[in-house]
Amino acid sequence: MEVFPSPLESARFIADNSKDVSVDEEGARRVAESLFDKVSAADFGVAGWKSLHELNPQAASEEAVDWVFLVDTLNFSFWSEQEEQKYLVKYKGKTHSGYWSLCAAVNRALDDGIPITSASYFATMTLDQVKHVFRSDTEVPIPLIEERHRLLNESGTVLLEKFGGSFLTCVKMSEKSAQKLLHLVLQNFPSYRDEAVFEKKKVSFYKRAQILVADTWSVLEGKGDGSFDDISSLTIFADYRIPQVLVHLKAMKYSEELMKKLREGTVFHSGDKEEVEIRGCSIWCCALICKHLLELYEKKGQDMREKINAVLLDYYLWDYARDHREEMKDIPFHRVRCIYY
Ligand SMILES: Nc1nc2c(c(CN[C@H]3C=C[C@H](O)[C@@H]3O)cn2[C@@H]2O[C@H](COP(=O)(O)O)[C@@H](O)[C@H]2O)c(=O)[nH]1
């Protein structure tokens, strides 16, 4: 049986040995304090996944779970070389960018009668069909379209062969454990194995695998097959937005040398030392923010372990980054063109 390193243990190891990225414990504590009142709001909870985002499925059906699987299989690499030249998708009168452009394209296809979330369809899609579904409303195509085509065929084939074409079948096999579902995904869907080697040790981030489990929990509203009793064991999802917002909030710091490379728009590669340090320190930093938040409530005699976890903190910080794009424009995000995030 293959061994999958724990993303949290990997993050601890990376943070302890990082050279160009550092977690600021005081900064993390201050962020926790600033979030104290926000975490008890209704839309900080799992309900926010639907109430805050109109493009997300509002149902908790088998089709909604398949929507999540399809979207998270393609949930990577939306950044553009030139900020003003980017992939955009118009849907129901609104223009969407980044991750939301992916969701808009999927919903546009469904409205057009294309069964894009059905494994029997995307397992055998041609490249031209993929190009049509994810066509852009600008001159800029969606990045990595060939990889997306390959992943659709690969993941759809596995879903058909091993899970009867339904991701809900895979969810049921996890017996309400987030960790079991995470490992089922890693064992069966190779494109989700988001790993690296750091200081001669195999480390993991599993960004898409963990967000797939989290979004499954969210779309099922934390109920029934999605009532994962160990949802708090997931970490945040190490993408290219969370590090940016953590530096903006002064919970994480880059060395001058790294900041210079980022400002120059250096394109890194999956597994580069700088990239691994940025992603690992982000996971570790958010684990500290969660810990401080729980301690703040504990001091007030409140046990908030059902209300505060890395998934909900991640969603909040990611949405914050989206809503504060302008204020954060001086903090560069790290650029890697890959299928992992
Ligand atoms: N850590 C983290 N990374 C996330 C998400 C999401 C979408 N989740 C939303 C859906 C429901 C939830 O309520 C969330 O609001 C996408 N990404 C990543 O961001 C990047 C795209 O960024 P931009 O170019 O600015 O759109 C890309 O790497 C993508 O993989 C998240 O939640 N957490």
mmCIF file of C-alpha atoms and ligand atoms in Angstrom:
data_model
loop_
_atom_site.group_PDB
_atom_site.id
_atom_site.type_symbol
_atom_site.label_atom_id
_atom_site.label_comp_id
_atom_site.label_asym_id
_atom_site.label_seq_id
_atom_site.Cartn_x
_atom_site.Cartn_y
_atom_site.Cartn_z
ATOM 1 C CA MET A 1 0.000 0.000 0.000
ATOM 2 C CA GLU A 2 1.441 3.391 -1.006
ATOM 3 C CA VAL A 3 2.286 5.751 1.867
ATOM 4 C CA PHE A 4 0.912 9.281 1.531
ATOM 5 C CA PRO A 5 2.731 11.810 3.758
ATOM 6 C CA SER A 6 0.495 13.961 5.973
ATOM 7 C CA PRO A 7 0.233 17.538 4.617
ATOM 8 C CA LEU A 8 0.224 18.883 8.210
ATOM 9 C CA GLU A 9 3.376 16.996 9.200
ATOM 10 C CA SER A 10 4.951 18.047 5.884
ATOM 11 C CA ALA A 11 4.071 21.666 6.641
ATOM 12 C CA ARG A 12 5.622 21.500 10.126
ATOM 13 C CA PHE A 13 8.841 20.052 8.643
ATOM 14 C CA ILE A 14 8.979 22.650 5.851
ATOM 15 C CA ALA A 15 8.309 25.567 8.227
ATOM 16 C CA ASP A 16 11.067 24.303 10.586
ATOM 17 C CA ASN A 17 13.591 24.174 7.742
ATOM 18 C CA SER A 18 12.464 27.037 5.512
ATOM 19 C CA LYS A 19 15.049 29.647 4.446
ATOM 20 C CA ASP A 20 13.132 32.236 2.350
ATOM 21 C CA VAL A 21 9.692 32.057 3.958
ATOM 22 C CA SER A 22 8.867 32.447 7.632
ATOM 23 C CA VAL A 23 5.705 32.124 9.680
ATOM 24 C CA ASP A 24 5.233 35.079 12.046
ATOM 25 C CA GLU A 25 3.712 33.617 15.231
ATOM 26 C CA GLU A 26 2.757 37.075 16.557
ATOM 27 C CA GLY A 27 1.252 37.943 13.198
ATOM 28 C CA ALA A 28 -0.728 34.702 13.182
ATOM 29 C CA ARG A 29 -2.030 35.517 16.673
ATOM 30 C CA ARG A 30 -3.097 39.001 15.519
ATOM 31 C CA VAL A 31 -4.950 37.515 12.520
ATOM 32 C CA ALA A 32 -6.747 35.104 14.875
ATOM 33 C CA GLU A 33 -7.785 38.045 17.073
ATOM 34 C CA SER A 34 -9.043 39.987 14.049
ATOM 35 C CA LEU A 35 -11.194 36.991 13.015
ATOM 36 C CA PHE A 36 -12.608 36.419 16.506
ATOM 37 C CA ASP A 37 -16.014 37.972 15.849
ATOM 38 C CA LYS A 38 -16.268 36.788 12.252
ATOM 39 C CA VAL A 39 -16.105 33.063 12.939
ATOM 40 C CA SER A 40 -19.441 33.024 14.746
ATOM 41 C CA ALA A 41 -21.246 34.514 11.718
ATOM 42 C CA ALA A 42 -23.566 32.129 9.869
ATOM 43 C CA ASP A 43 -21.795 32.409 6.518
ATOM 44 C CA PHE A 44 -18.417 31.558 8.054
ATOM 45 C CA GLY A 45 -19.880 28.078 8.579
ATOM 46 C CA VAL A 46 -20.387 25.377 5.979
ATOM 47 C CA ALA A 47 -23.599 27.102 4.769
ATOM 48 C CA GLY A 48 -21.461 29.931 3.345
ATOM 49 C CA TRP A 49 -20.261 27.686 0.506
ATOM 50 C CA LYS A 50 -23.742 27.957 -1.040
ATOM 51 C CA SER A 51 -25.083 31.215 0.404
ATOM 52 C CA LEU A 52 -22.054 33.270 -0.669
ATOM 53 C CA HIS A 53 -21.475 31.729 -4.097
ATOM 54 C CA GLU A 54 -24.290 31.630 -6.665
ATOM 55 C CA LEU A 55 -22.236 29.552 -9.131
ATOM 56 C CA ASN A 56 -21.884 26.689 -6.645
ATOM 57 C CA PRO A 57 -24.642 24.036 -6.778
ATOM 58 C CA GLN A 58 -27.431 24.804 -4.313
ATOM 59 C CA ALA A 59 -28.644 21.190 -4.205
ATOM 60 C CA ALA A 60 -27.117 18.353 -2.163
ATOM 61 C CA SER A 61 -27.808 15.714 -4.811
ATOM 62 C CA GLU A 62 -25.696 13.063 -6.565
ATOM 63 C CA GLU A 63 -25.444 15.448 -9.560
ATOM 64 C CA ALA A 64 -24.208 18.238 -7.251
ATOM 65 C CA VAL A 65 -21.493 15.911 -5.918
ATOM 66 C CA ASP A 66 -20.490 15.071 -9.502
ATOM 67 C CA TRP A 67 -20.310 18.821 -10.237
ATOM 68 C CA VAL A 68 -17.831 19.191 -7.341
ATOM 69 C CA PHE A 69 -15.721 16.280 -8.600
ATOM 70 C CA LEU A 70 -15.531 17.669 -12.130
ATOM 71 C CA VAL A 71 -14.717 21.212 -11.008
ATOM 72 C CA ASP A 72 -12.061 20.146 -8.504
ATOM 73 C CA THR A 73 -10.454 17.883 -11.123
ATOM 74 C CA LEU A 74 -9.911 21.079 -13.154
ATOM 75 C CA ASN A 75 -9.397 23.455 -10.219
ATOM 76 C CA PHE A 76 -5.917 24.748 -11.079
ATOM 77 C CA SER A 77 -3.823 27.410 -12.765
ATOM 78 C CA PHE A 78 -6.059 30.331 -13.726
ATOM 79 C CA TRP A 79 -3.449 33.069 -13.377
ATOM 80 C CA SER A 80 -2.469 34.994 -16.514
ATOM 81 C CA GLU A 81 0.933 36.359 -17.623
ATOM 82 C CA GLN A 82 -0.578 39.839 -18.123
ATOM 83 C CA GLU A 83 -3.219 40.904 -15.594
ATOM 84 C CA GLU A 84 -5.134 42.801 -18.283
ATOM 85 C CA GLN A 85 -5.099 39.847 -20.749
ATOM 86 C CA LYS A 86 -6.899 36.972 -19.119
ATOM 87 C CA TYR A 87 -9.329 34.121 -19.608
ATOM 88 C CA LEU A 88 -12.878 35.335 -18.899
ATOM 89 C CA VAL A 89 -16.281 33.656 -19.177
ATOM 90 C CA LYS A 90 -19.581 35.527 -19.444
ATOM 91 C CA TYR A 91 -22.493 33.731 -17.808
ATOM 92 C CA LYS A 92 -26.014 35.033 -17.065
ATOM 93 C CA GLY A 93 -24.971 38.633 -17.643
ATOM 94 C CA LYS A 94 -21.861 38.528 -15.431
ATOM 95 C CA THR A 95 -18.206 38.184 -16.476
ATOM 96 C CA HIS A 96 -16.188 35.741 -14.383
ATOM 97 C CA SER A 97 -12.404 35.391 -13.997
ATOM 98 C CA GLY A 98 -10.058 32.920 -12.338
ATOM 99 C CA TYR A 99 -11.603 29.960 -10.562
ATOM 100 C CA TRP A 100 -15.093 31.362 -11.095
ATOM 101 C CA SER A 101 -14.573 31.370 -14.860
ATOM 102 C CA LEU A 102 -14.211 27.580 -14.648
ATOM 103 C CA CYS A 103 -17.496 27.282 -12.731
ATOM 104 C CA ALA A 104 -19.224 29.651 -15.169
ATOM 105 C CA ALA A 105 -18.057 27.552 -18.157
ATOM 106 C CA VAL A 106 -19.291 24.337 -16.514
ATOM 107 C CA ASN A 107 -22.704 25.867 -15.737
ATOM 108 C CA ARG A 108 -22.914 27.341 -19.256
ATOM 109 C CA ALA A 109 -22.299 23.862 -20.721
ATOM 110 C CA LEU A 110 -24.962 22.287 -18.473
ATOM 111 C CA ASP A 111 -27.460 24.997 -19.520
ATOM 112 C CA ASP A 112 -26.611 24.160 -23.151
ATOM 113 C CA GLY A 113 -27.492 20.504 -22.527
ATOM 114 C CA ILE A 114 -23.890 19.271 -22.496
ATOM 115 C CA PRO A 115 -23.608 16.595 -19.718
ATOM 116 C CA ILE A 116 -20.145 17.877 -18.722
ATOM 117 C CA THR A 117 -20.409 16.532 -15.141
ATOM 118 C CA SER A 118 -21.215 12.970 -16.276
ATOM 119 C CA ALA A 119 -18.201 10.636 -16.232
ATOM 120 C CA SER A 120 -19.586 8.766 -19.250
ATOM 121 C CA TYR A 121 -19.261 12.072 -21.135
ATOM 122 C CA PHE A 122 -15.995 13.576 -19.914
ATOM 123 C CA ALA A 123 -14.171 10.198 -19.970
ATOM 124 C CA THR A 124 -14.308 10.278 -23.774
ATOM 125 C CA MET A 125 -14.430 14.011 -24.566
ATOM 126 C CA THR A 126 -12.285 15.071 -27.511
ATOM 127 C CA LEU A 127 -9.887 18.018 -27.255
ATOM 128 C CA ASP A 128 -12.168 20.041 -29.535
ATOM 129 C CA GLN A 129 -15.167 19.379 -27.260
ATOM 130 C CA VAL A 130 -13.099 20.498 -24.239
ATOM 131 C CA LYS A 131 -12.040 23.644 -26.120
ATOM 132 C CA HIS A 132 -15.696 24.379 -26.895
ATOM 133 C CA VAL A 133 -16.946 23.905 -23.318
ATOM 134 C CA PHE A 134 -14.145 26.035 -21.848
ATOM 135 C CA ARG A 135 -14.071 28.648 -24.626
ATOM 136 C CA SER A 136 -13.063 32.129 -23.550
ATOM 137 C CA ASP A 137 -14.903 35.425 -23.973
ATOM 138 C CA THR A 138 -11.530 37.078 -24.598
ATOM 139 C CA GLU A 139 -8.585 36.270 -26.880
ATOM 140 C CA VAL A 140 -6.949 34.419 -23.960
ATOM 141 C CA PRO A 141 -7.782 30.680 -23.736
ATOM 142 C CA ILE A 142 -8.011 28.792 -20.445
ATOM 143 C CA PRO A 143 -4.447 27.817 -19.426
ATOM 144 C CA LEU A 144 -3.289 24.172 -19.796
ATOM 145 C CA ILE A 145 -6.214 23.109 -22.005
ATOM 146 C CA GLU A 146 -4.389 19.951 -23.197
ATOM 147 C CA GLU A 147 -3.692 18.874 -19.607
ATOM 148 C CA ARG A 148 -7.319 19.547 -18.707
ATOM 149 C CA HIS A 149 -8.399 17.286 -21.584
ATOM 150 C CA ARG A 150 -6.051 14.524 -20.403
ATOM 151 C CA LEU A 151 -7.260 14.797 -16.787
ATOM 152 C CA LEU A 152 -10.920 14.692 -17.824
ATOM 153 C CA ASN A 153 -10.378 11.507 -19.816
ATOM 154 C CA GLU A 154 -8.197 9.914 -17.095
ATOM 155 C CA SER A 155 -10.448 10.804 -14.134
ATOM 156 C CA GLY A 156 -13.655 9.980 -16.009
ATOM 157 C CA THR A 157 -12.323 6.561 -16.965
ATOM 158 C CA VAL A 158 -11.350 5.748 -13.352
ATOM 159 C CA LEU A 159 -14.722 6.998 -12.073
ATOM 160 C CA LEU A 160 -16.514 4.720 -14.567
ATOM 161 C CA GLU A 161 -14.316 1.671 -13.978
ATOM 162 C CA LYS A 162 -14.061 1.816 -10.179
ATOM 163 C CA PHE A 163 -17.033 3.828 -8.894
ATOM 164 C CA GLY A 164 -19.845 3.207 -11.381
ATOM 165 C CA GLY A 165 -19.376 6.704 -12.814
ATOM 166 C CA SER A 166 -20.481 8.445 -9.625
ATOM 167 C CA PHE A 167 -18.221 10.261 -7.147
ATOM 168 C CA LEU A 168 -20.986 9.792 -4.537
ATOM 169 C CA THR A 169 -20.157 6.075 -4.630
ATOM 170 C CA CYS A 170 -16.588 6.960 -3.663
ATOM 171 C CA VAL A 171 -17.918 9.225 -0.888
ATOM 172 C CA LYS A 172 -20.111 6.437 0.499
ATOM 173 C CA MET A 173 -17.084 4.092 0.551
ATOM 174 C CA SER A 174 -15.309 6.596 2.826
ATOM 175 C CA GLU A 175 -17.852 5.852 5.591
ATOM 176 C CA LYS A 176 -18.102 9.497 6.718
ATOM 177 C CA SER A 177 -14.334 9.916 7.156
ATOM 178 C CA ALA A 178 -12.567 12.807 5.451
ATOM 179 C CA GLN A 179 -9.226 11.014 5.742
ATOM 180 C CA LYS A 180 -10.600 7.823 4.172
ATOM 181 C CA LEU A 181 -12.059 9.834 1.289
ATOM 182 C CA LEU A 182 -8.768 11.729 0.888
ATOM 183 C CA HIS A 183 -6.869 8.435 0.649
ATOM 184 C CA LEU A 184 -9.410 6.878 -1.751
ATOM 185 C CA VAL A 185 -8.897 9.896 -4.042
ATOM 186 C CA LEU A 186 -5.092 9.703 -3.789
ATOM 187 C CA GLN A 187 -5.052 5.935 -4.405
ATOM 188 C CA ASN A 188 -7.325 6.079 -7.452
ATOM 189 C CA PHE A 189 -6.794 9.466 -9.145
ATOM 190 C CA PRO A 190 -3.065 10.063 -9.870
ATOM 191 C CA SER A 191 -3.483 13.726 -10.904
ATOM 192 C CA TYR A 192 -4.396 14.576 -7.292
ATOM 193 C CA ARG A 193 -1.011 13.429 -5.916
ATOM 194 C CA ASP A 194 0.419 16.865 -5.192
ATOM 195 C CA GLU A 195 3.815 16.004 -3.635
ATOM 196 C CA ALA A 196 7.440 17.186 -3.607
ATOM 197 C CA VAL A 197 10.864 16.388 -2.125
ATOM 198 C CA PHE A 198 12.246 18.902 0.407
ATOM 199 C CA GLU A 199 15.577 18.449 2.200
ATOM 200 C CA LYS A 200 15.594 14.845 0.862
ATOM 201 C CA LYS A 201 12.167 14.098 2.442
ATOM 202 C CA LYS A 202 8.918 13.363 0.536
ATOM 203 C CA VAL A 203 6.350 16.008 1.464
ATOM 204 C CA SER A 204 2.720 16.535 0.428
ATOM 205 C CA PHE A 205 0.203 19.371 -0.011
ATOM 206 C CA TYR A 206 -2.684 17.501 -1.695
ATOM 207 C CA LYS A 207 -4.378 20.802 -2.460
ATOM 208 C CA ARG A 208 -6.963 19.514 -4.972
ATOM 209 C CA ALA A 209 -7.553 16.266 -3.089
ATOM 210 C CA GLN A 210 -8.216 18.118 0.172
ATOM 211 C CA ILE A 211 -10.411 20.798 -1.426
ATOM 212 C CA LEU A 212 -12.362 18.009 -3.180
ATOM 213 C CA VAL A 213 -13.092 16.467 0.239
ATOM 214 C CA ALA A 214 -13.920 19.902 1.660
ATOM 215 C CA ASP A 215 -16.203 20.891 -1.222
ATOM 216 C CA THR A 216 -17.928 17.483 -0.955
ATOM 217 C CA TRP A 217 -18.528 18.189 2.767
ATOM 218 C CA SER A 218 -19.860 21.633 1.781
ATOM 219 C CA VAL A 219 -22.128 20.573 -1.068
ATOM 220 C CA LEU A 220 -23.627 17.861 1.225
ATOM 221 C CA GLU A 221 -23.947 20.586 3.917
ATOM 222 C CA GLY A 222 -21.998 18.472 6.405
ATOM 223 C CA LYS A 223 -24.948 16.048 6.555
ATOM 224 C CA GLY A 224 -25.667 12.422 5.616
ATOM 225 C CA ASP A 225 -22.844 10.911 3.535
ATOM 226 C CA GLY A 226 -20.972 14.198 4.003
ATOM 227 C CA SER A 227 -21.050 14.282 7.795
ATOM 228 C CA PHE A 228 -17.299 13.797 8.132
ATOM 229 C CA ASP A 229 -16.475 13.562 11.850
ATOM 230 C CA ASP A 230 -12.815 14.266 11.091
ATOM 231 C CA ILE A 231 -13.210 17.283 8.783
ATOM 232 C CA SER A 232 -10.924 19.219 11.166
ATOM 233 C CA SER A 233 -8.045 16.922 10.174
ATOM 234 C CA LEU A 234 -7.792 18.625 6.763
ATOM 235 C CA THR A 235 -5.358 21.509 6.251
ATOM 236 C CA ILE A 236 -5.914 24.643 4.194
ATOM 237 C CA PHE A 237 -5.465 24.242 0.427
ATOM 238 C CA ALA A 238 -2.033 25.478 -0.662
ATOM 239 C CA ASP A 239 -2.855 27.456 -3.810
ATOM 240 C CA TYR A 240 -1.374 30.783 -5.015
ATOM 241 C CA ARG A 241 -3.886 33.088 -3.281
ATOM 242 C CA ILE A 242 -3.635 31.993 0.380
ATOM 243 C CA PRO A 243 0.127 32.743 0.599
ATOM 244 C CA GLN A 244 -0.549 36.186 -0.878
ATOM 245 C CA VAL A 245 -3.177 37.036 1.724
ATOM 246 C CA LEU A 246 -1.076 35.671 4.621
ATOM 247 C CA VAL A 247 1.812 37.972 3.634
ATOM 248 C CA HIS A 248 -0.655 40.842 3.216
ATOM 249 C CA LEU A 249 -1.956 40.175 6.749
ATOM 250 C CA LYS A 250 1.656 39.958 8.040
ATOM 251 C CA ALA A 251 1.267 36.397 9.316
ATOM 252 C CA MET A 252 3.931 35.189 6.904
ATOM 253 C CA LYS A 253 7.087 36.829 5.544
ATOM 254 C CA TYR A 254 9.283 36.414 2.448
ATOM 255 C CA SER A 255 13.035 37.141 2.347
ATOM 256 C CA GLU A 256 14.082 40.191 0.327
ATOM 257 C CA GLU A 257 15.648 37.858 -2.245
ATOM 258 C CA LEU A 258 12.422 35.873 -2.718
ATOM 259 C CA MET A 259 10.273 39.017 -2.786
ATOM 260 C CA LYS A 260 12.513 40.366 -5.574
ATOM 261 C CA LYS A 261 12.053 37.195 -7.651
ATOM 262 C CA LEU A 262 8.273 37.282 -7.110
ATOM 263 C CA ARG A 263 8.056 40.960 -8.039
ATOM 264 C CA GLU A 264 9.956 40.206 -11.269
ATOM 265 C CA GLY A 265 7.275 37.636 -12.139
ATOM 266 C CA THR A 266 9.673 34.690 -11.976
ATOM 267 C CA VAL A 267 7.916 31.499 -13.054
ATOM 268 C CA PHE A 268 8.827 28.696 -10.663
ATOM 269 C CA HIS A 269 8.359 24.962 -11.211
ATOM 270 C CA SER A 270 6.480 22.435 -9.066
ATOM 271 C CA GLY A 271 8.910 21.257 -6.405
ATOM 272 C CA ASP A 272 11.244 24.270 -6.504
ATOM 273 C CA LYS A 273 12.559 25.059 -3.000
ATOM 274 C CA GLU A 274 10.902 28.501 -2.957
ATOM 275 C CA GLU A 275 7.552 27.072 -4.059
ATOM 276 C CA VAL A 276 7.651 24.281 -1.456
ATOM 277 C CA GLU A 277 8.535 26.761 1.312
ATOM 278 C CA ILE A 278 5.718 29.147 0.313
ATOM 279 C CA ARG A 279 3.110 26.350 0.250
ATOM 280 C CA GLY A 280 4.320 24.508 3.360
ATOM 281 C CA CYS A 281 4.607 27.677 5.469
ATOM 282 C CA SER A 282 1.104 28.716 4.360
ATOM 283 C CA ILE A 283 -0.357 25.453 5.652
ATOM 284 C CA TRP A 284 1.580 25.735 8.918
ATOM 285 C CA CYS A 285 0.664 29.405 9.391
ATOM 286 C CA CYS A 286 -3.059 28.656 9.035
ATOM 287 C CA ALA A 287 -2.778 25.739 11.460
ATOM 288 C CA LEU A 288 -1.428 28.267 14.010
ATOM 289 C CA ILE A 289 -4.231 30.750 13.262
ATOM 290 C CA CYS A 290 -6.803 27.988 13.872
ATOM 291 C CA LYS A 291 -5.055 26.997 17.114
ATOM 292 C CA HIS A 292 -5.023 30.611 18.392
ATOM 293 C CA LEU A 293 -8.692 31.104 17.448
ATOM 294 C CA LEU A 294 -9.746 27.992 19.375
ATOM 295 C CA GLU A 295 -7.656 29.125 22.386
ATOM 296 C CA LEU A 296 -9.261 32.589 22.354
ATOM 297 C CA TYR A 297 -12.722 30.984 22.554
ATOM 298 C CA GLU A 298 -11.557 28.440 25.134
ATOM 299 C CA LYS A 299 -10.517 31.336 27.381
ATOM 300 C CA LYS A 300 -14.153 32.445 27.189
ATOM 301 C CA GLY A 301 -15.299 28.930 28.068
ATOM 302 C CA GLN A 302 -16.485 28.206 24.538
ATOM 303 C CA ASP A 303 -15.530 25.018 22.660
ATOM 304 C CA MET A 304 -15.601 26.066 18.983
ATOM 305 C CA ARG A 305 -14.095 22.901 17.461
ATOM 306 C CA GLU A 306 -17.334 22.307 15.543
ATOM 307 C CA LYS A 307 -17.279 25.848 14.135
ATOM 308 C CA ILE A 308 -13.598 26.548 13.448
ATOM 309 C CA ASN A 309 -11.389 24.388 11.225
ATOM 310 C CA ALA A 310 -8.805 24.872 8.479
ATOM 311 C CA VAL A 311 -11.427 24.348 5.741
ATOM 312 C CA LEU A 312 -13.620 27.233 6.907
ATOM 313 C CA LEU A 313 -10.588 29.426 7.619
ATOM 314 C CA ASP A 314 -9.320 28.711 4.102
ATOM 315 C CA TYR A 315 -12.643 29.550 2.451
ATOM 316 C CA TYR A 316 -12.784 32.807 4.436
ATOM 317 C CA LEU A 317 -9.199 33.840 3.563
ATOM 318 C CA TRP A 318 -9.634 32.868 -0.079
ATOM 319 C CA ASP A 319 -12.817 34.900 -0.399
ATOM 320 C CA TYR A 320 -11.072 37.771 1.459
ATOM 321 C CA ALA A 321 -8.248 37.663 -1.109
ATOM 322 C CA ARG A 322 -10.830 37.824 -3.892
ATOM 323 C CA ASP A 323 -12.627 40.782 -2.327
ATOM 324 C CA HIS A 324 -9.411 42.724 -1.500
ATOM 325 C CA ARG A 325 -7.597 42.283 -4.818
ATOM 326 C CA GLU A 326 -6.886 46.016 -5.091
ATOM 327 C CA GLU A 327 -5.418 46.391 -1.570
ATOM 328 C CA MET A 328 -3.249 43.316 -2.132
ATOM 329 C CA LYS A 329 -1.869 44.293 -5.527
ATOM 330 C CA ASP A 330 1.598 45.083 -4.063
ATOM 331 C CA ILE A 331 1.927 41.550 -2.714
ATOM 332 C CA PRO A 332 2.950 39.288 -5.619
ATOM 333 C CA PHE A 333 1.635 35.723 -5.883
ATOM 334 C CA HIS A 334 4.009 32.934 -6.863
ATOM 335 C CA ARG A 335 3.676 31.699 -10.449
ATOM 336 C CA VAL A 336 3.795 28.002 -11.245
ATOM 337 C CA ARG A 337 2.023 26.558 -14.273
ATOM 338 C CA CYS A 338 0.873 23.134 -13.034
ATOM 339 C CA ILE A 339 -2.124 20.840 -12.592
ATOM 340 C CA TYR A 340 -1.934 20.818 -8.783
ATOM 341 C CA TYR A 341 -3.334 24.268 -7.840
HETATM 342 N N1 LIG B 1 -7.049 27.787 -0.960
HETATM 343 C C1 LIG B 1 -8.054 27.828 -1.834
HETATM 344 N N2 LIG B 1 -7.773 27.861 -3.147
HETATM 345 C C2 LIG B 1 -8.826 27.919 -3.996
HETATM 346 C C3 LIG B 1 -10.157 27.923 -3.581
HETATM 347 C C4 LIG B 1 -10.938 27.968 -4.758
HETATM 348 C C5 LIG B 1 -12.411 27.989 -4.910
HETATM 349 N N3 LIG B 1 -13.141 27.744 -3.711
HETATM 350 C C6 LIG B 1 -14.278 28.588 -3.541
HETATM 351 C C7 LIG B 1 -15.504 27.871 -3.823
HETATM 352 C C8 LIG B 1 -16.243 27.736 -2.727
HETATM 353 C C9 LIG B 1 -15.529 28.197 -1.566
HETATM 354 O O1 LIG B 1 -16.372 28.943 -0.732
HETATM 355 C C10 LIG B 1 -14.436 29.042 -2.114
HETATM 356 O O2 LIG B 1 -14.813 30.374 -2.118
HETATM 357 C C11 LIG B 1 -10.057 28.010 -5.831
HETATM 358 N N4 LIG B 1 -8.820 27.967 -5.341
HETATM 359 C C12 LIG B 1 -7.544 28.119 -6.033
HETATM 360 O O3 LIG B 1 -7.315 29.528 -6.164
HETATM 361 C C13 LIG B 1 -6.610 29.773 -7.385
HETATM 362 C C14 LIG B 1 -7.511 30.604 -8.278
HETATM 363 O O4 LIG B 1 -7.526 31.907 -7.741
HETATM 364 P P1 LIG B 1 -8.064 33.102 -8.710
HETATM 365 O O5 LIG B 1 -7.092 33.126 -9.914
HETATM 366 O O6 LIG B 1 -8.009 34.335 -7.839
HETATM 367 O O7 LIG B 1 -9.479 32.702 -9.122
HETATM 368 C C15 LIG B 1 -6.326 28.410 -8.007
HETATM 369 O O8 LIG B 1 -5.109 27.913 -7.497
HETATM 370 C C16 LIG B 1 -7.473 27.581 -7.435
HETATM 371 O O9 LIG B 1 -7.162 26.197 -7.412
HETATM 372 C C17 LIG B 1 -10.429 27.893 -2.187
HETATM 373 O O10 LIG B 1 -11.562 27.903 -1.689
HETATM 374 N N5 LIG B 1 -9.339 27.840 -1.364
#
